[in-house]
Short mmCIF file of C-alpha atoms in Angstrom, two decimals:
data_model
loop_
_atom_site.label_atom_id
_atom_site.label_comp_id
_atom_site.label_asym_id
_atom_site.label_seq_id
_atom_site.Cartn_x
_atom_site.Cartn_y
_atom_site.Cartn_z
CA UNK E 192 142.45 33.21 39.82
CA UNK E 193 142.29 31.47 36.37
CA UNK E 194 145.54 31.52 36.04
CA UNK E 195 146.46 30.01 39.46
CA UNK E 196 143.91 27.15 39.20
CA UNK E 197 145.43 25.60 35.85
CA UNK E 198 148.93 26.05 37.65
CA UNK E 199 147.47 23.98 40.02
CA UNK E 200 146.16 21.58 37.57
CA UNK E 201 149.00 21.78 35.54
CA UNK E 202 151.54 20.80 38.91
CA UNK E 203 148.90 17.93 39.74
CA UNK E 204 149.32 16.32 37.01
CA UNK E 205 153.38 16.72 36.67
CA UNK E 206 153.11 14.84 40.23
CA UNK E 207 150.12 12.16 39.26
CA UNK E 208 153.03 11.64 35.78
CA UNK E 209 155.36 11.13 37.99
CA UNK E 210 153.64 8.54 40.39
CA UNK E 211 152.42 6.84 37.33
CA UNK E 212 156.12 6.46 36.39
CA UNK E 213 157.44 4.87 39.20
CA UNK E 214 154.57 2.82 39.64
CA UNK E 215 154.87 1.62 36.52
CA UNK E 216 158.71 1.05 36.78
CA UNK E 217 157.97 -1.36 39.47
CA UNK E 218 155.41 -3.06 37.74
CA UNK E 219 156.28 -3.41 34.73
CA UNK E 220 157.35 -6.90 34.28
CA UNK E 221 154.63 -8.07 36.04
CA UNK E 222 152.84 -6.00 33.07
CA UNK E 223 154.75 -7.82 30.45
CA UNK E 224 153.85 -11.09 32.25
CA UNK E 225 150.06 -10.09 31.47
CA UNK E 226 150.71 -8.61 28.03
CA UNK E 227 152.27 -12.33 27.21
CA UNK E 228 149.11 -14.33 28.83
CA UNK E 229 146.90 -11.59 26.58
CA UNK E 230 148.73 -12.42 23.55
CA UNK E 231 148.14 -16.16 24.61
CA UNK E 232 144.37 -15.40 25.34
CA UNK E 233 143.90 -13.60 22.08
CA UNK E 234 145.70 -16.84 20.21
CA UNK E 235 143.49 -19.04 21.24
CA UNK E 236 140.36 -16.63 21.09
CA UNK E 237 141.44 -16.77 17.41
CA UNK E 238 142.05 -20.43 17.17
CA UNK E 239 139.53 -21.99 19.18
CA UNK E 240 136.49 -20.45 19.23
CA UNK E 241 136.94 -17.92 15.78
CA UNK E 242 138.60 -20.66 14.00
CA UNK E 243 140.59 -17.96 12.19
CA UNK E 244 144.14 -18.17 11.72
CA UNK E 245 146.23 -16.12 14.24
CA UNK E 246 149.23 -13.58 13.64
CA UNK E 247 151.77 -12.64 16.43
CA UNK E 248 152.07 -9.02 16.38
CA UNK E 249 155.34 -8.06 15.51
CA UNK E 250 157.97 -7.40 18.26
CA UNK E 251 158.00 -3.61 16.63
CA UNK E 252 154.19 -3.40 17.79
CA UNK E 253 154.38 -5.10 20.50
CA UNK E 254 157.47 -2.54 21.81
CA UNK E 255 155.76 0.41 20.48
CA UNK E 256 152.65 -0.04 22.27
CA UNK E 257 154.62 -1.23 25.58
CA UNK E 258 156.44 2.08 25.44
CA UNK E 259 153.40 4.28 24.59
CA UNK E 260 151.31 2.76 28.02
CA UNK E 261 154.96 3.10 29.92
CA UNK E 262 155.05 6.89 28.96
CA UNK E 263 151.65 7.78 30.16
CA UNK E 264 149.59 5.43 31.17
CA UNK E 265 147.29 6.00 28.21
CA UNK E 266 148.24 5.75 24.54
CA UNK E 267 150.51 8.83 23.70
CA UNK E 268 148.91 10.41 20.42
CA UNK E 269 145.38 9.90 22.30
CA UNK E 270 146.70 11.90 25.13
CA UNK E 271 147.82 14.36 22.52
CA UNK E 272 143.98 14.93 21.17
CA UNK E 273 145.27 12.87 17.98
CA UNK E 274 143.61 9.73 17.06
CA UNK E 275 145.16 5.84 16.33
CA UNK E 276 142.29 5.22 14.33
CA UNK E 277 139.90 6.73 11.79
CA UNK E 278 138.91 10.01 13.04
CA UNK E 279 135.90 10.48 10.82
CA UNK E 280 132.58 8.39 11.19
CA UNK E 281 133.02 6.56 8.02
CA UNK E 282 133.26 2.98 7.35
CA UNK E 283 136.63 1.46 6.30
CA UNK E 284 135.05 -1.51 5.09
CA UNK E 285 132.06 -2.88 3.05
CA UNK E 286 128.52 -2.98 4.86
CA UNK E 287 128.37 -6.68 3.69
CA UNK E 288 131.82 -7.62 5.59
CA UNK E 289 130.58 -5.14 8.34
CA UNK E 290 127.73 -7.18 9.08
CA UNK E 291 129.15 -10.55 8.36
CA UNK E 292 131.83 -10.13 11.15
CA UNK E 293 128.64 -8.46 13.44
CA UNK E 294 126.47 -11.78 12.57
CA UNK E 295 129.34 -14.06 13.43
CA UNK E 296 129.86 -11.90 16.65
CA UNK E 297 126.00 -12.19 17.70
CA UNK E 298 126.40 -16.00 16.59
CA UNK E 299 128.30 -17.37 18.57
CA UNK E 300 128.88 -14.74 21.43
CA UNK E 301 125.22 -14.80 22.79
CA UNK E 302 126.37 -16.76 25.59
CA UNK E 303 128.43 -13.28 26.81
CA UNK E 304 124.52 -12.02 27.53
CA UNK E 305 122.83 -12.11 31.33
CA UNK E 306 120.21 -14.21 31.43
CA UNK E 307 117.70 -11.47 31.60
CA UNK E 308 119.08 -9.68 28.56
CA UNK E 309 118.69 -12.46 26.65
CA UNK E 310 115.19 -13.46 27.79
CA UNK E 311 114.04 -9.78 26.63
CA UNK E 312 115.76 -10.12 23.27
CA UNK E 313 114.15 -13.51 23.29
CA UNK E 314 110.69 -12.25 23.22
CA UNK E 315 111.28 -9.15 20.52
CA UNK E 316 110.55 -10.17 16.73
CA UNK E 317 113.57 -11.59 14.93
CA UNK E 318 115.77 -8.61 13.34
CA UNK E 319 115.28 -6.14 16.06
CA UNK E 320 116.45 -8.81 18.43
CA UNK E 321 119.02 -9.33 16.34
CA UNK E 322 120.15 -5.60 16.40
CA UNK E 323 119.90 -5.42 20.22
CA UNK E 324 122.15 -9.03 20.59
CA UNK E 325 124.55 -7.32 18.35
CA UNK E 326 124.48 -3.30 20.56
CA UNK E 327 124.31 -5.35 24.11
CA UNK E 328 127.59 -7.84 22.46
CA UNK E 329 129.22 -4.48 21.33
CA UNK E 330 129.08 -2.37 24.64
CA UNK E 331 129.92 -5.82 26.33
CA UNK E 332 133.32 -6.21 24.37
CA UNK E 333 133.67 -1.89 24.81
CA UNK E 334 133.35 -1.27 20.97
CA UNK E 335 131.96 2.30 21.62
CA UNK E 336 132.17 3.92 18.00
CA UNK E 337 133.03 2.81 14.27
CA UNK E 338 136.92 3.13 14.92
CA UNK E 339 136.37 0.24 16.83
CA UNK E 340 134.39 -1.08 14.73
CA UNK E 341 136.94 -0.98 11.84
CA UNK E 342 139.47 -2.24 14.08
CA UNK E 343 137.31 -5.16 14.63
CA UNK E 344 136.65 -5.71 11.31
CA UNK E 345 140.02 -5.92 10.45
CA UNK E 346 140.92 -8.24 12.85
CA UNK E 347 138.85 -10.44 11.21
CA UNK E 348 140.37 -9.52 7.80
CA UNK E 349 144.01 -9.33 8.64
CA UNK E 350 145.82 -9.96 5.92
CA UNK E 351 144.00 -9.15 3.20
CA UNK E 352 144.06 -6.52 0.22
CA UNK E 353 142.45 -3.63 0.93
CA UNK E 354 141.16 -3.50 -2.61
CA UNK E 355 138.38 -6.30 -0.39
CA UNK E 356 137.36 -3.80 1.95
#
């Protein structure tokens, strides 16, 4: 019976691969319409409101990633159990540039909290308010553990030695 049911599983997903596929052959200039109005996005996120300097990924990345979402629908080594990122919990950069970017982010990103949220961090005393800003801004933006952090981070930091971090 074991056996049978991950046969089963195993021919599911062959067929929900292979809907994926041709679903995403038929999309997918429409989906490099929306990667290019990302890119845009993230340029001015950068520019305008971060007043950092923005870098174009290069067209390496940029083809790289595009093929790893076209073969699964999901990034490939992910799908593979292997991670993109840092697969320990540690910290690729200082605590001091780890909470600079994480002020900045509570700073001027408050206005990304509901009204109610923010009336309830309101009435807390000062640094545990500041904490919860910072947790309810991070699950907002779908940072979920410090891989994401660190990819954050260095966002921020791109372009820089990483005798800084």
């Amino acid at each position: 019976d074991i056996k049978k049911l991950e046969e089963q599983i195993q021919h599911f997903e062959r067929l929900d691969e292979d809907r994926f596929r041709r679903l995403w052959q038929a999309k997918e200039s429409e989906a490099r319409e929306v990667m290019a109005q990302v890119l845009e996005a993230d340029k001015a996120i950068h520019e305008q409101i971060l007043c950092t300097r923005w870098e174009a990924p290069s067209e390496e990345d940029l083809r790289l990633e595009f093929d790893s979402l076209s073969g699964s629908g999901r990034m490939a080594s992910r799908s593979n159990g292997e991670s993109t990122g840092s697969t320990s919990d540690s910290c690729q950069f200082s605590a001091a540039k780890v909470k600079q970017v994480l002020d900045m982010i509570a700073a001027e990103s408050s206005f990304l909290l509901e009204g109610s949220v923010a009336k309830q961090i309101s009435a807390l005393p000062p640094e545990q308010g500041n904490v919860l800003r910072v947790e309810a801004l991070l699950r907002y933006l779908g940072i979920a553990g410090q891989s994401d952090i660190d990819l954050l981070v260095q966002n921020f930091y791109q372009g820089q030695d990483a005798e800084d971090r």
